[in-house]
Amino acid sequence: MKNRKWKVLSVCLLLPLAVGGLSALLTRNGMKAFKTIRKPPLTPPEWVFPAVWTVLFLLMGMASFLVLDSGKSRREIRRALGVYGLQLGVNFFWPILFFNLGAYLFSLLWLILLWILILAAKLRFSRISLSAGRLLLPYLLWTAFAGYLNAGVWLLN
């Protein structure tokens, strides 16, 4: 791989990791309160969340790299990455709404918006690179599961 491609790949991988890391850092205190609330069945142990999110952020980054490296038109790539960037921004705020503010209903609605944006990014990525679109599927599924957990927390608390 050429030196420039390594740099682009590094940025693509680090960007979602940085967004997720900053969001986690900002919600550190709010997560303490999460331990005391009632949770729905199938709630995974605490250690699962950072592990899964790390993998998902890496998959997102790899998907964005495949789109950038696809050789498709700049316009098509820009549109796909625009939706990707938008969903990444929405993703950043969900933990703040849920953990810090305890706004369980609003965060559920926010999560539905996030899921729609992930689906839109997946569809746009798939038009450019089938592999890139497929890399977003675990993220889409995990976010649906997060919606179940969020709804359960809202209903139980």
PDB file of C-alpha atoms in Angstrom:
ATOM      1  CA  MET A   1       0.000   0.000   0.000  1.00  0.00           C
ATOM      2  CA  LYS A   2       1.311   3.411  -0.907  1.00  0.00           C
ATOM      3  CA  ASN A   3       2.329   5.817   1.846  1.00  0.00           C
ATOM      4  CA  ARG A   4      -0.568   8.178   1.088  1.00  0.00           C
ATOM      5  CA  LYS A   5      -3.083   5.343   1.338  1.00  0.00           C
ATOM      6  CA  TRP A   6      -1.718   4.392   4.753  1.00  0.00           C
ATOM      7  CA  LYS A   7      -2.241   7.964   5.922  1.00  0.00           C
ATOM      8  CA  VAL A   8      -5.796   8.069   4.578  1.00  0.00           C
ATOM      9  CA  LEU A   9      -6.548   4.679   6.149  1.00  0.00           C
ATOM     10  CA  SER A  10      -5.145   5.870   9.474  1.00  0.00           C
ATOM     11  CA  VAL A  11      -7.339   8.985   9.447  1.00  0.00           C
ATOM     12  CA  CYS A  12     -10.383   6.939   8.441  1.00  0.00           C
ATOM     13  CA  LEU A  13      -9.810   4.520  11.329  1.00  0.00           C
ATOM     14  CA  LEU A  14      -8.906   7.151  13.905  1.00  0.00           C
ATOM     15  CA  LEU A  15     -11.796   9.532  13.202  1.00  0.00           C
ATOM     16  CA  PRO A  16     -14.636   7.298  14.451  1.00  0.00           C
ATOM     17  CA  LEU A  17     -12.445   6.032  17.302  1.00  0.00           C
ATOM     18  CA  ALA A  18     -11.797   9.633  18.369  1.00  0.00           C
ATOM     19  CA  VAL A  19     -15.486  10.542  18.169  1.00  0.00           C
ATOM     20  CA  GLY A  20     -16.422   7.498  20.236  1.00  0.00           C
ATOM     21  CA  GLY A  21     -13.574   8.029  22.675  1.00  0.00           C
ATOM     22  CA  LEU A  22     -14.473  11.663  23.282  1.00  0.00           C
ATOM     23  CA  SER A  23     -18.130  10.789  23.738  1.00  0.00           C
ATOM     24  CA  ALA A  24     -17.197   8.045  26.227  1.00  0.00           C
ATOM     25  CA  LEU A  25     -14.948  10.456  28.094  1.00  0.00           C
ATOM     26  CA  LEU A  26     -17.746  13.018  28.355  1.00  0.00           C
ATOM     27  CA  THR A  27     -20.223  10.414  29.625  1.00  0.00           C
ATOM     28  CA  ARG A  28     -17.943   8.763  32.159  1.00  0.00           C
ATOM     29  CA  ASN A  29     -19.813  10.205  35.163  1.00  0.00           C
ATOM     30  CA  GLY A  30     -23.232   9.514  33.665  1.00  0.00           C
ATOM     31  CA  MET A  31     -22.363   5.857  33.227  1.00  0.00           C
ATOM     32  CA  LYS A  32     -22.030   5.498  36.990  1.00  0.00           C
ATOM     33  CA  ALA A  33     -25.747   6.231  37.367  1.00  0.00           C
ATOM     34  CA  PHE A  34     -26.495   3.585  34.719  1.00  0.00           C
ATOM     35  CA  LYS A  35     -25.388   0.906  37.168  1.00  0.00           C
ATOM     36  CA  THR A  36     -28.263   1.793  39.509  1.00  0.00           C
ATOM     37  CA  ILE A  37     -31.210   1.753  37.076  1.00  0.00           C
ATOM     38  CA  ARG A  38     -33.362  -1.181  36.005  1.00  0.00           C
ATOM     39  CA  LYS A  39     -32.381  -2.743  32.697  1.00  0.00           C
ATOM     40  CA  PRO A  40     -34.273  -4.972  30.256  1.00  0.00           C
ATOM     41  CA  PRO A  41     -33.547  -8.670  29.734  1.00  0.00           C
ATOM     42  CA  LEU A  42     -30.598  -9.417  27.423  1.00  0.00           C
ATOM     43  CA  THR A  43     -28.618  -6.419  28.674  1.00  0.00           C
ATOM     44  CA  PRO A  44     -24.980  -7.462  28.187  1.00  0.00           C
ATOM     45  CA  PRO A  45     -22.318  -7.107  30.889  1.00  0.00           C
ATOM     46  CA  GLU A  46     -20.691  -3.662  31.037  1.00  0.00           C
ATOM     47  CA  TRP A  47     -17.407  -4.787  29.436  1.00  0.00           C
ATOM     48  CA  VAL A  48     -19.225  -5.760  26.227  1.00  0.00           C
ATOM     49  CA  PHE A  49     -20.137  -2.195  25.272  1.00  0.00           C
ATOM     50  CA  PRO A  50     -16.638  -0.694  24.857  1.00  0.00           C
ATOM     51  CA  ALA A  51     -15.422  -3.859  23.129  1.00  0.00           C
ATOM     52  CA  VAL A  52     -18.286  -3.871  20.629  1.00  0.00           C
ATOM     53  CA  TRP A  53     -18.080  -0.134  19.995  1.00  0.00           C
ATOM     54  CA  THR A  54     -14.347  -0.329  19.338  1.00  0.00           C
ATOM     55  CA  VAL A  55     -14.918  -3.001  16.695  1.00  0.00           C
ATOM     56  CA  LEU A  56     -17.812  -1.053  15.187  1.00  0.00           C
ATOM     57  CA  PHE A  57     -15.791   2.159  14.995  1.00  0.00           C
ATOM     58  CA  LEU A  58     -12.977   0.276  13.242  1.00  0.00           C
ATOM     59  CA  LEU A  59     -15.460  -1.248  10.774  1.00  0.00           C
ATOM     60  CA  MET A  60     -16.908   2.226  10.123  1.00  0.00           C
ATOM     61  CA  GLY A  61     -13.447   3.592   9.500  1.00  0.00           C
ATOM     62  CA  MET A  62     -12.555   0.774   7.126  1.00  0.00           C
ATOM     63  CA  ALA A  63     -15.838   1.260   5.264  1.00  0.00           C
ATOM     64  CA  SER A  64     -15.168   4.977   4.828  1.00  0.00           C
ATOM     65  CA  PHE A  65     -11.674   4.174   3.537  1.00  0.00           C
ATOM     66  CA  LEU A  66     -13.088   1.764   0.945  1.00  0.00           C
ATOM     67  CA  VAL A  67     -15.451   4.495  -0.224  1.00  0.00           C
ATOM     68  CA  LEU A  68     -12.642   7.057  -0.438  1.00  0.00           C
ATOM     69  CA  ASP A  69     -10.395   4.595  -2.252  1.00  0.00           C
ATOM     70  CA  SER A  70     -13.083   3.379  -4.662  1.00  0.00           C
ATOM     71  CA  GLY A  71     -12.210   5.570  -7.623  1.00  0.00           C
ATOM     72  CA  LYS A  72     -15.875   6.573  -7.989  1.00  0.00           C
ATOM     73  CA  SER A  73     -16.919  10.146  -8.749  1.00  0.00           C
ATOM     74  CA  ARG A  74     -16.078  12.798  -6.181  1.00  0.00           C
ATOM     75  CA  ARG A  75     -19.716  13.824  -6.052  1.00  0.00           C
ATOM     76  CA  GLU A  76     -20.882  10.304  -5.195  1.00  0.00           C
ATOM     77  CA  ILE A  77     -18.141   9.886  -2.589  1.00  0.00           C
ATOM     78  CA  ARG A  78     -18.880  13.298  -1.053  1.00  0.00           C
ATOM     79  CA  ARG A  79     -22.573  12.477  -0.713  1.00  0.00           C
ATOM     80  CA  ALA A  80     -21.865   9.114   0.888  1.00  0.00           C
ATOM     81  CA  LEU A  81     -19.306  10.559   3.284  1.00  0.00           C
ATOM     82  CA  GLY A  82     -21.659  13.448   4.087  1.00  0.00           C
ATOM     83  CA  VAL A  83     -24.299  11.015   5.357  1.00  0.00           C
ATOM     84  CA  TYR A  84     -21.562   9.050   7.126  1.00  0.00           C
ATOM     85  CA  GLY A  85     -20.303  12.203   8.855  1.00  0.00           C
ATOM     86  CA  LEU A  86     -23.833  13.169   9.850  1.00  0.00           C
ATOM     87  CA  GLN A  87     -24.513   9.794  11.456  1.00  0.00           C
ATOM     88  CA  LEU A  88     -21.166   9.981  13.253  1.00  0.00           C
ATOM     89  CA  GLY A  89     -22.190  13.349  14.708  1.00  0.00           C
ATOM     90  CA  VAL A  90     -25.581  12.009  15.785  1.00  0.00           C
ATOM     91  CA  ASN A  91     -23.820   8.976  17.279  1.00  0.00           C
ATOM     92  CA  PHE A  92     -21.574  11.285  19.315  1.00  0.00           C
ATOM     93  CA  PHE A  93     -24.534  12.878  21.114  1.00  0.00           C
ATOM     94  CA  TRP A  94     -26.588   9.770  21.907  1.00  0.00           C
ATOM     95  CA  PRO A  95     -24.542   8.697  24.987  1.00  0.00           C
ATOM     96  CA  ILE A  96     -24.674  12.253  26.317  1.00  0.00           C
ATOM     97  CA  LEU A  97     -28.465  12.316  25.995  1.00  0.00           C
ATOM     98  CA  PHE A  98     -28.853   8.855  27.495  1.00  0.00           C
ATOM     99  CA  PHE A  99     -26.190   8.674  30.214  1.00  0.00           C
ATOM    100  CA  ASN A 100     -25.577  12.289  31.226  1.00  0.00           C
ATOM    101  CA  LEU A 101     -29.059  13.733  30.824  1.00  0.00           C
ATOM    102  CA  GLY A 102     -31.055  10.571  31.515  1.00  0.00           C
ATOM    103  CA  ALA A 103     -33.398  11.632  28.708  1.00  0.00           C
ATOM    104  CA  TYR A 104     -34.423   8.068  27.912  1.00  0.00           C
ATOM    105  CA  LEU A 105     -37.373   8.808  25.624  1.00  0.00           C
ATOM    106  CA  PHE A 106     -35.578  11.581  23.745  1.00  0.00           C
ATOM    107  CA  SER A 107     -32.452   9.441  23.404  1.00  0.00           C
ATOM    108  CA  LEU A 108     -34.626   6.619  21.994  1.00  0.00           C
ATOM    109  CA  LEU A 109     -35.998   8.988  19.356  1.00  0.00           C
ATOM    110  CA  TRP A 110     -32.433  10.185  18.700  1.00  0.00           C
ATOM    111  CA  LEU A 111     -31.361   6.554  18.301  1.00  0.00           C
ATOM    112  CA  ILE A 112     -34.109   5.969  15.742  1.00  0.00           C
ATOM    113  CA  LEU A 113     -32.761   8.954  13.803  1.00  0.00           C
ATOM    114  CA  LEU A 114     -29.271   7.461  14.089  1.00  0.00           C
ATOM    115  CA  TRP A 115     -30.495   4.093  12.789  1.00  0.00           C
ATOM    116  CA  ILE A 116     -32.097   5.780   9.768  1.00  0.00           C
ATOM    117  CA  LEU A 117     -28.866   7.674   9.042  1.00  0.00           C
ATOM    118  CA  ILE A 118     -26.783   4.502   9.379  1.00  0.00           C
ATOM    119  CA  LEU A 119     -29.115   2.765   6.933  1.00  0.00           C
ATOM    120  CA  ALA A 120     -28.790   5.712   4.531  1.00  0.00           C
ATOM    121  CA  ALA A 121     -24.980   5.614   4.856  1.00  0.00           C
ATOM    122  CA  LYS A 122     -24.980   1.844   4.322  1.00  0.00           C
ATOM    123  CA  LEU A 123     -27.078   2.189   1.166  1.00  0.00           C
ATOM    124  CA  ARG A 124     -24.890   4.986  -0.218  1.00  0.00           C
ATOM    125  CA  PHE A 125     -21.712   3.091   0.666  1.00  0.00           C
ATOM    126  CA  SER A 126     -23.096  -0.067  -0.997  1.00  0.00           C
ATOM    127  CA  ARG A 127     -23.593   1.817  -4.267  1.00  0.00           C
ATOM    128  CA  ILE A 128     -19.916   2.720  -4.226  1.00  0.00           C
ATOM    129  CA  SER A 129     -18.450  -0.437  -2.674  1.00  0.00           C
ATOM    130  CA  LEU A 130     -20.464  -3.501  -1.723  1.00  0.00           C
ATOM    131  CA  SER A 131     -17.816  -4.371   0.870  1.00  0.00           C
ATOM    132  CA  ALA A 132     -18.063  -0.921   2.455  1.00  0.00           C
ATOM    133  CA  GLY A 133     -21.816  -1.276   2.754  1.00  0.00           C
ATOM    134  CA  ARG A 134     -21.480  -4.719   4.292  1.00  0.00           C
ATOM    135  CA  LEU A 135     -19.034  -3.405   6.881  1.00  0.00           C
ATOM    136  CA  LEU A 136     -21.796  -1.142   8.223  1.00  0.00           C
ATOM    137  CA  LEU A 137     -24.258  -4.017   8.739  1.00  0.00           C
ATOM    138  CA  PRO A 138     -23.005  -4.957  12.251  1.00  0.00           C
ATOM    139  CA  TYR A 139     -23.304  -1.282  13.237  1.00  0.00           C
ATOM    140  CA  LEU A 140     -26.872  -1.159  11.952  1.00  0.00           C
ATOM    141  CA  LEU A 141     -27.772  -4.344  13.849  1.00  0.00           C
ATOM    142  CA  TRP A 142     -26.067  -3.246  17.079  1.00  0.00           C
ATOM    143  CA  THR A 143     -27.876   0.087  16.928  1.00  0.00           C
ATOM    144  CA  ALA A 144     -31.192  -1.756  16.564  1.00  0.00           C
ATOM    145  CA  PHE A 145     -30.267  -3.784  19.658  1.00  0.00           C
ATOM    146  CA  ALA A 146     -29.293  -0.558  21.430  1.00  0.00           C
ATOM    147  CA  GLY A 147     -32.770   0.712  20.549  1.00  0.00           C
ATOM    148  CA  TYR A 148     -34.285  -2.286  22.322  1.00  0.00           C
ATOM    149  CA  LEU A 149     -32.097  -1.616  25.374  1.00  0.00           C
ATOM    150  CA  ASN A 150     -32.902   2.112  25.321  1.00  0.00           C
ATOM    151  CA  ALA A 151     -36.641   1.421  25.046  1.00  0.00           C
ATOM    152  CA  GLY A 152     -36.402  -1.071  27.893  1.00  0.00           C
ATOM    153  CA  VAL A 153     -34.617   1.403  30.141  1.00  0.00           C
ATOM    154  CA  TRP A 154     -37.192   4.072  29.306  1.00  0.00           C
ATOM    155  CA  LEU A 155     -40.112   1.746  30.097  1.00  0.00           C
ATOM    156  CA  LEU A 156     -38.575   0.334  33.285  1.00  0.00           C
ATOM    157  CA  ASN A 157     -37.441   3.639  34.760  1.00  0.00           C
TER     158      ASN A 157
END
